[in-house]
Structure formats: structure tokens, C-alpha cells
GROMACS .gro file of C-alpha atoms in nm:
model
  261
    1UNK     CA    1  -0.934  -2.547  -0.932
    2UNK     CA    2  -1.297  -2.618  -0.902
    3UNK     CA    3  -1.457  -2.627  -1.239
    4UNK     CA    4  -1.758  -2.399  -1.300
    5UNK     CA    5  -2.055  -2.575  -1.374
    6UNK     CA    6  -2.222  -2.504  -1.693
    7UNK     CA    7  -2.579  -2.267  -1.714
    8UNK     CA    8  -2.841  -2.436  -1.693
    9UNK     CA    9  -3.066  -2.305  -1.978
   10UNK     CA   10  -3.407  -2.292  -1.943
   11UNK     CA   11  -3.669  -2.346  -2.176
   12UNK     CA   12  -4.092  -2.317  -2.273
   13UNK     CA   13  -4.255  -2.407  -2.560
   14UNK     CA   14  -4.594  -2.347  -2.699
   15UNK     CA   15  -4.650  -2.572  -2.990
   16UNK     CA   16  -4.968  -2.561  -3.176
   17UNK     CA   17  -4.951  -2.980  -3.334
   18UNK     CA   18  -4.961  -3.228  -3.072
   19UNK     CA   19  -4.698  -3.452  -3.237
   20UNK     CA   20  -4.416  -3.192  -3.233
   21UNK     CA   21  -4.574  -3.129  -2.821
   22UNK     CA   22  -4.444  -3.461  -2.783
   23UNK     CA   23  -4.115  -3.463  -2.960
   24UNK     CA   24  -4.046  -3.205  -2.743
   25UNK     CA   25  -4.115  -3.346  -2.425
   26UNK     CA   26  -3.894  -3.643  -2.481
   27UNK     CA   27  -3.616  -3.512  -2.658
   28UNK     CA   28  -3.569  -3.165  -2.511
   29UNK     CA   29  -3.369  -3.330  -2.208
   30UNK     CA   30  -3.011  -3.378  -2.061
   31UNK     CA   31  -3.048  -3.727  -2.108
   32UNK     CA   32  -3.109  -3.687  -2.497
   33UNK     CA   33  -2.912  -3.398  -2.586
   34UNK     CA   34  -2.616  -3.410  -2.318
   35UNK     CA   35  -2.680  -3.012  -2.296
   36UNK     CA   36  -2.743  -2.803  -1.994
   37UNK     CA   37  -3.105  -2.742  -2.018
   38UNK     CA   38  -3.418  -2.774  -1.865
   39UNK     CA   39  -3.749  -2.771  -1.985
   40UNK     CA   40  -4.003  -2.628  -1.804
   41UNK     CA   41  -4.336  -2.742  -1.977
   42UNK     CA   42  -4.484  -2.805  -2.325
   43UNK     CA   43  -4.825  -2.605  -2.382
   44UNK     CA   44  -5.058  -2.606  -2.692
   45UNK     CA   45  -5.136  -2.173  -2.810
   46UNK     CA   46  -5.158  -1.961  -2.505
   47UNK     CA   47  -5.262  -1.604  -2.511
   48UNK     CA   48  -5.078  -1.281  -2.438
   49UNK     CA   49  -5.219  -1.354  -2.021
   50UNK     CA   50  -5.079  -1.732  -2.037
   51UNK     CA   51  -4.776  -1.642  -2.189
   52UNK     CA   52  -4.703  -1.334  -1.911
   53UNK     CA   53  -4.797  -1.602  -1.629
   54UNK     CA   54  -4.501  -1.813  -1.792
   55UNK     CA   55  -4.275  -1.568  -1.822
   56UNK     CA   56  -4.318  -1.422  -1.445
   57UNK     CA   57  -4.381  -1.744  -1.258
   58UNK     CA   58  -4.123  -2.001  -1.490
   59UNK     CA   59  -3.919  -1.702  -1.614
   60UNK     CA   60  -3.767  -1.877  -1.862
   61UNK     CA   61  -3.449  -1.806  -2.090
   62UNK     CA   62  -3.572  -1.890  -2.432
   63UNK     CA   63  -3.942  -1.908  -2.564
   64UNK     CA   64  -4.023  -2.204  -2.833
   65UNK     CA   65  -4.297  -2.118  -3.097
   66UNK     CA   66  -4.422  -2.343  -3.325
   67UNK     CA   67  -4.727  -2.350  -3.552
   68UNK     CA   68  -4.812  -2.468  -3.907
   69UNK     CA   69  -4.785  -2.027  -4.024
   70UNK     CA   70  -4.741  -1.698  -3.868
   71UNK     CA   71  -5.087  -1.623  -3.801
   72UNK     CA   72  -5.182  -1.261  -3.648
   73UNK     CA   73  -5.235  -1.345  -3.307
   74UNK     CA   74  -4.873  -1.530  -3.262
   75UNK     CA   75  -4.717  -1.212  -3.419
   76UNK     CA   76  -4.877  -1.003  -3.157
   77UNK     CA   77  -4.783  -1.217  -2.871
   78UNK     CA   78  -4.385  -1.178  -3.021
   79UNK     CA   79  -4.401  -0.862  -3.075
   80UNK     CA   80  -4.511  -0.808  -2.700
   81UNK     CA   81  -4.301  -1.040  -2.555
   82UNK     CA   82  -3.974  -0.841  -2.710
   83UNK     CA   83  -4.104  -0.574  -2.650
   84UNK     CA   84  -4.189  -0.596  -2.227
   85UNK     CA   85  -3.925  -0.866  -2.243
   86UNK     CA   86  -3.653  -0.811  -2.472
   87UNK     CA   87  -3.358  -1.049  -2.287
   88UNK     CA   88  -3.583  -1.346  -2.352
   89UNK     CA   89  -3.449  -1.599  -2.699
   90UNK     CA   90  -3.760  -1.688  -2.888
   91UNK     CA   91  -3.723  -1.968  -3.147
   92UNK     CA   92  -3.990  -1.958  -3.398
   93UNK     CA   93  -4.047  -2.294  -3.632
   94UNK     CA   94  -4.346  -2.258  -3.898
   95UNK     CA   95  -4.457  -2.515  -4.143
   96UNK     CA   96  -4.469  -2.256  -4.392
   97UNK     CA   97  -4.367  -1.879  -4.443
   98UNK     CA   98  -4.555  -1.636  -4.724
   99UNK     CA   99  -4.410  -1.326  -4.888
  100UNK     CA  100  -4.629  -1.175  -4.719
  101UNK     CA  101  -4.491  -1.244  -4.370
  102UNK     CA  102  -4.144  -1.134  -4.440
  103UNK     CA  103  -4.181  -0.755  -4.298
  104UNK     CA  104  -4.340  -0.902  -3.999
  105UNK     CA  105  -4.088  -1.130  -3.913
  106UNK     CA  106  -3.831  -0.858  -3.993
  107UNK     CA  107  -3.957  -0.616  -3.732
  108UNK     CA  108  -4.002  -0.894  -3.470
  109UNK     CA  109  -3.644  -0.965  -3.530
  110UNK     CA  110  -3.501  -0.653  -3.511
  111UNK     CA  111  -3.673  -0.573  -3.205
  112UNK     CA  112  -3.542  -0.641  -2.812
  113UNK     CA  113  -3.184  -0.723  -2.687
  114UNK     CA  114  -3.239  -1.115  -2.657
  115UNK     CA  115  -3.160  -1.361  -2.950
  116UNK     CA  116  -3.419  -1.466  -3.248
  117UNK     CA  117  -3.354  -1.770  -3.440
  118UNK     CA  118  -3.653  -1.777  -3.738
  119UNK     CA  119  -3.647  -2.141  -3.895
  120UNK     CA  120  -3.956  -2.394  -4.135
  121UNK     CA  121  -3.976  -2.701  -3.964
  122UNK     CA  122  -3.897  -2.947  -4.245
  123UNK     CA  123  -3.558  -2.750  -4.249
  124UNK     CA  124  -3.436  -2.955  -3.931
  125UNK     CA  125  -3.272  -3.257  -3.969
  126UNK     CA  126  -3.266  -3.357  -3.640
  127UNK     CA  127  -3.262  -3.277  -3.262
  128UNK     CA  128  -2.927  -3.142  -3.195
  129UNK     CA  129  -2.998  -2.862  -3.470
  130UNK     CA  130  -3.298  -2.768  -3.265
  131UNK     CA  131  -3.101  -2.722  -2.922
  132UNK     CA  132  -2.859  -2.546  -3.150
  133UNK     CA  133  -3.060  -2.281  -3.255
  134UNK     CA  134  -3.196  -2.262  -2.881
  135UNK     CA  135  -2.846  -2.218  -2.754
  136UNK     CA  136  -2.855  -1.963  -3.045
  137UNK     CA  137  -3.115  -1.732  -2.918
  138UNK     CA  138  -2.987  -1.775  -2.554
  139UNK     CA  139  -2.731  -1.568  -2.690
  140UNK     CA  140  -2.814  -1.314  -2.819
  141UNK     CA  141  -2.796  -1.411  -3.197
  142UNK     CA  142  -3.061  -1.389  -3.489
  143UNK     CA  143  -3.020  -1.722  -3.674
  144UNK     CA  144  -3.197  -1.713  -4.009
  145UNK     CA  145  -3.351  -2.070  -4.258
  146UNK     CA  146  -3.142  -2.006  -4.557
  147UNK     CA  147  -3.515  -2.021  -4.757
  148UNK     CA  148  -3.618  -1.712  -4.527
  149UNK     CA  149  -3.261  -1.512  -4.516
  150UNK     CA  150  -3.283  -1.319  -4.827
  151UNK     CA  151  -3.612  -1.216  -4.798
  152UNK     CA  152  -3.567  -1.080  -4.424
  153UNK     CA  153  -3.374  -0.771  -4.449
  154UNK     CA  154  -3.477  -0.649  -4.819
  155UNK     CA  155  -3.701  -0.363  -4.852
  156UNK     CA  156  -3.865  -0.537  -5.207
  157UNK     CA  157  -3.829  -0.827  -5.340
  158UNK     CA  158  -3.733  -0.916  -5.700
  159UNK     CA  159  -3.897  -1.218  -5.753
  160UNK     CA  160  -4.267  -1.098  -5.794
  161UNK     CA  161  -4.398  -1.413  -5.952
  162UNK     CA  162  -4.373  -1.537  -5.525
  163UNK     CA  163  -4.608  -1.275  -5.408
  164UNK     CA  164  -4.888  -1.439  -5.661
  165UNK     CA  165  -4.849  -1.797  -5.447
  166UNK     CA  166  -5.084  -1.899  -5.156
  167UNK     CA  167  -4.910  -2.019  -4.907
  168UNK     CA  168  -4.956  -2.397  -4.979
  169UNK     CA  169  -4.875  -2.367  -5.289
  170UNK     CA  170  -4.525  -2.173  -5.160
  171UNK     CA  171  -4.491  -2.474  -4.886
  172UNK     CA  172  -4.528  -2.735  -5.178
  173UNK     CA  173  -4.244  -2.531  -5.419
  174UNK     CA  174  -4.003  -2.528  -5.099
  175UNK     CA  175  -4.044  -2.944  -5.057
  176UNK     CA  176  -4.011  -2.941  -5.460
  177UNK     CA  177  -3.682  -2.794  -5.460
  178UNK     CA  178  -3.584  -3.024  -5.143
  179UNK     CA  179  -3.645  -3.286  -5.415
  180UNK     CA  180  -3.983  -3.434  -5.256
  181UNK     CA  181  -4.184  -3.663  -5.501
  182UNK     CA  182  -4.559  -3.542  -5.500
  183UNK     CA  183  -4.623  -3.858  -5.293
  184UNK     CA  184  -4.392  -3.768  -4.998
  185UNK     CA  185  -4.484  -3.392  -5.006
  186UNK     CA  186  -4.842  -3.509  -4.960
  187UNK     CA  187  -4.688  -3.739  -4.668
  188UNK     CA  188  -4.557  -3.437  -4.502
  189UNK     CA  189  -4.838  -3.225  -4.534
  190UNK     CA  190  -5.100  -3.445  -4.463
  191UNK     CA  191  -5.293  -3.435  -4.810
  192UNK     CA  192  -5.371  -3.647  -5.106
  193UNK     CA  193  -5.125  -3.662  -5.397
  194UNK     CA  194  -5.401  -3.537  -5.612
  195UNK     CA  195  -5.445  -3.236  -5.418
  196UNK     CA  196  -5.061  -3.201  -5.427
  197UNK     CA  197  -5.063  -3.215  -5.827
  198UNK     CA  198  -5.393  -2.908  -5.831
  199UNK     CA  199  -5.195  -2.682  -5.632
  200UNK     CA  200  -4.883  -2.750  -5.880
  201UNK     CA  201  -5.017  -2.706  -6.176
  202UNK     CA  202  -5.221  -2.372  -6.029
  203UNK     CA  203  -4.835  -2.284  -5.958
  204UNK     CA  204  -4.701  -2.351  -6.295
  205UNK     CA  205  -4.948  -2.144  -6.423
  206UNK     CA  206  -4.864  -1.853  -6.226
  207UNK     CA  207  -4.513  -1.888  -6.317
  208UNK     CA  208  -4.522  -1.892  -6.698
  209UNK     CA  209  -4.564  -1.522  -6.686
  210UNK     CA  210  -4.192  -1.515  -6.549
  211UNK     CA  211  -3.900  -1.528  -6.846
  212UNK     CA  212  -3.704  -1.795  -6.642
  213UNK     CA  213  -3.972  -2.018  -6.633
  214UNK     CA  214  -3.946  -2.335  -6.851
  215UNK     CA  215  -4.234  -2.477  -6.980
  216UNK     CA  216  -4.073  -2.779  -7.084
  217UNK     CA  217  -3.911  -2.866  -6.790
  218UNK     CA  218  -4.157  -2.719  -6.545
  219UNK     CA  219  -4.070  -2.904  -6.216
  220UNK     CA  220  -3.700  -2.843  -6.281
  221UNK     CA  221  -3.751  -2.489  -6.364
  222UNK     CA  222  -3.997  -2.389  -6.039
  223UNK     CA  223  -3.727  -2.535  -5.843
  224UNK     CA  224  -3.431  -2.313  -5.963
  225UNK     CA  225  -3.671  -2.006  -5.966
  226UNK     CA  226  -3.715  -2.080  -5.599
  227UNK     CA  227  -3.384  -2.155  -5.479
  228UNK     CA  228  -3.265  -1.855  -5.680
  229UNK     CA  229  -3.521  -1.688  -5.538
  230UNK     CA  230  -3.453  -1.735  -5.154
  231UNK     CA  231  -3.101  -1.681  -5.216
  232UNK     CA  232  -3.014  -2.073  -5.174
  233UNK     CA  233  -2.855  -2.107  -5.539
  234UNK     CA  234  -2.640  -1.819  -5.662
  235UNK     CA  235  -2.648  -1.750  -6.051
  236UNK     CA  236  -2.328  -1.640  -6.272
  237UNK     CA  237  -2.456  -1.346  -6.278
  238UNK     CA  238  -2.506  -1.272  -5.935
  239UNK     CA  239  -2.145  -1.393  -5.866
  240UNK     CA  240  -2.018  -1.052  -6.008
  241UNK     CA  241  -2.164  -0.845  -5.744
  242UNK     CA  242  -2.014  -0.767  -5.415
  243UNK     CA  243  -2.319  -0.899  -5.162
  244UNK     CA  244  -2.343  -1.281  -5.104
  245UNK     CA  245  -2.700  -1.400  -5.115
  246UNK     CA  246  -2.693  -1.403  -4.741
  247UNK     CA  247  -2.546  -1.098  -4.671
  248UNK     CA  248  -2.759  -0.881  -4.449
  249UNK     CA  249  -2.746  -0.490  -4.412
  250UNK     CA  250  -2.567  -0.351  -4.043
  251UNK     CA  251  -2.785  -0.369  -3.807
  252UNK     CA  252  -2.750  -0.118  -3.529
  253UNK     CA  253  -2.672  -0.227  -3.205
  254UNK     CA  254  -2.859  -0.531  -3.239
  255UNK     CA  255  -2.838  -0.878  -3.260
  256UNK     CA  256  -2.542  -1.063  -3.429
  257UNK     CA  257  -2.699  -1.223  -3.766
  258UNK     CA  258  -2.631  -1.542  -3.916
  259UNK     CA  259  -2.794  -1.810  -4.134
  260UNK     CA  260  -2.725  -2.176  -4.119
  261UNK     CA  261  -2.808  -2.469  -4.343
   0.00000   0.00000   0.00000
């Protein structure tokens, strides 16, 4: 018997930072990743009119977004594509994520019959994770960051003290508790270590008005907070309740849900 050859899956992405444009042109390929797919062009932002042209000349099987936060614009141009589009995967990868974006990303999620997988950029390891979560979306599944799971499908948040963070100083708390030194967090983001240490001690400030917070110990203790915080470390005394930290509600005839380290 004849064996059925695989799918090919096809691919666009629209990356905002030039070095991630190239990373994807030379690593998205069968000859890197051994995987049926083919991309069909790296752009930099294209509007609502580029992005149509894409998707009716290319017509591609899973969009990739990527951009340093989820500005309005890029939310729009989601929102429309699952909207007039809603078979088509889109793979979103942001620098970083506010509070403040949660709700939107929730109702982009939720929306359309195609898959969603929502992850920050310094969460990927390497390039196999990336065509994993692009596989993902192909089929029909909403893959979650572990740092943006819990927040995604709760009404309110109980972690106030995260709402009073800009979002650099909420990127530079997520490297903390990767266990970044000030000097490599300025690496990855492209600013001096002194700049690093202002927005850190703007953020312990904002956190002494929280109980949990430990003055004493203050890099230790902004750490826990946040990986309590987006669900990634589970206290005693959440381990007497019946939901898991990354246990979502049903959705309803949606998208299958998962989160992956």
C-alpha cells in the first residue's frame, strides 16, 4: 500500500524585529525542522489590506505574529482575521504581555474555529517548540505560555499589586523569576543595567503595599509573587482546592485548550 504523503502546512509571518524576520526565514524550513511545511514569506507589520491580499492570494494555513506587545492595531487585525477567517491558526509571540491585555487576548482566543497558540518570546527554547505550537494552531488547539494561562480565562484577577506595573517593569519581573541577573535582562532587552535596576526598584516599591512581599529579601520575594501569581508555582494552600493553576473553565464548542512549558 502506497503511503499517504504528509500535509504540507503552510505558513506567513509578519514579524515586527528584523532579527526574529530572519530567524524565521532560515529556520522555518524542511531542511531545518524535518516537518512538512512551507513558508510562504516573512513580512515586517502589514495592515488589515496586506494581510487580506495574503490570505486570498497565499491562503495560508497558519498566520505568525510577532511584535515586542499587543499594540491596538495588531489586536484589530486578529480580531478580523478570526473573525472573516476563522479556519486560519494564528500564533502570536510578544516580548511582553500587561494585565491589561489579558481580556483582549481572551476574546481573540475564544473567537473562530481555527487554532490559537498565545506565547512571550523568551519562553521558547528553541526552534522545534516554535513549529510545535504552529502544528498546534493548524489544529485547531489554543496553546497557552504558562506565565499567560491563568490570567486568560479569569474574569478578575487576585493579584492587584500586577495591574500597578508598566509593562517593562512586568517584562523585567518575568526574566527575574527566569533567574536573569540584571546584566543579562538588560542583554535581552536591549537596555543598560542601570536602567534595569530604576525600573526594579520603582517595582519593589509598588509591591511593599502587598503582605507577601519581603522587604528583606526583595528579589526573592517579587519572584514568588510572580510565579504565584501567573499560576507557575502552586502554594500549600492552593493545593487544597479542586482547580489546578492551569485549569481553564469549558469552553463551548471551541477550541481544545492546553498550556505547555
Amino acid at each position: 500500500m502506497a503511503r499517504t504523503k504528509p500535509r504540507i502546512l503552510r505558513l506567513y509571518v509578519i514579524e515586527e524585529q528584523e532579527i526574529y524576520r530572519e530567524i524565521y526565514k532560515s529556520a522555518l524550513s524542511f531542511d531545518v525542522l524535518k516537518a512538512p511545511f512551507e513558508l510562504l514569506g516573512v513580512s515586517k507589520n502589514g495592515d488589515s489590506a496586506a494581510i487580506t491580499r495574503v490570505i486570498l492570494d497565499l491562503k495560508p494555513d497558519v498566520l505568525v505574529f510577532g511584535a515586542r506587545k499587543l499594540r491596538e492595531g495588531l489586536v484589530d487585525e486578529m480580531e478580523h482575521i478570526r473573525v472573516a477567517h476563522p479556519k486560519i491558526g494564528i500564533v502570536l509571540l510578544l516580548v511582553s504581555c500587561s494585565v491589561d491585555d489579558i481580556q483582549a487576548l481572551r476574546s481573540i482566543a475564544l473567537k473562530g474555529e481555527g487554532g490559537m497558540a498565545l506565547f512571550l518570546k523568551q519562553s521558547l527554547d528553541d526552534i522545534q517548540q516554535l513549529s510545535g505550537l504552529v502544528v498546534a494552531a493548524s489544529q485547531g488547539q489554543v496553546v497557552l505560555d504558562p506565565a499567560l494561562a491563568t490570567f486568560l480565562f479569569m474574569e478578575k484577577t487576585t493579584y492587584p499589586f500586577l495591574k500597578e506595573l508598566t509593562a517593562r517593569e512586568s517584562e523585567i519581573l518575568s526574566l527575574m523569576a527566569r533567574g536573569y541577573t540584571n546584566a543579562t535582562i538588560a542583554e535581552c532587552l536591549c537596555i543598560d543595567v542601570k536602567t534595569v535596576e530604576h525600573h526594579i526598584n520603582s517595582m519593589y516599591g509598588k509591591l511593599k503595599a502587598d503582605a507577601e512581599f519581603d522587604s528583606k529579601h526583595p528579589r526573592v520575594s517579587a519572584a514568588r509573587l510572580y510565579l504565584e501569581a501567573t499560576g507557575q508555582l502552586v502554594t500549600p494552600e492552593a493545593m487544597g482546592t479542586a482547580s489546578t493553576p492551569f485549569e481553564a473553565p469549558p469552553v463551548a464548542a471551541g477550541p481544545r485548550v492546553r498550556s505547555i512549558a
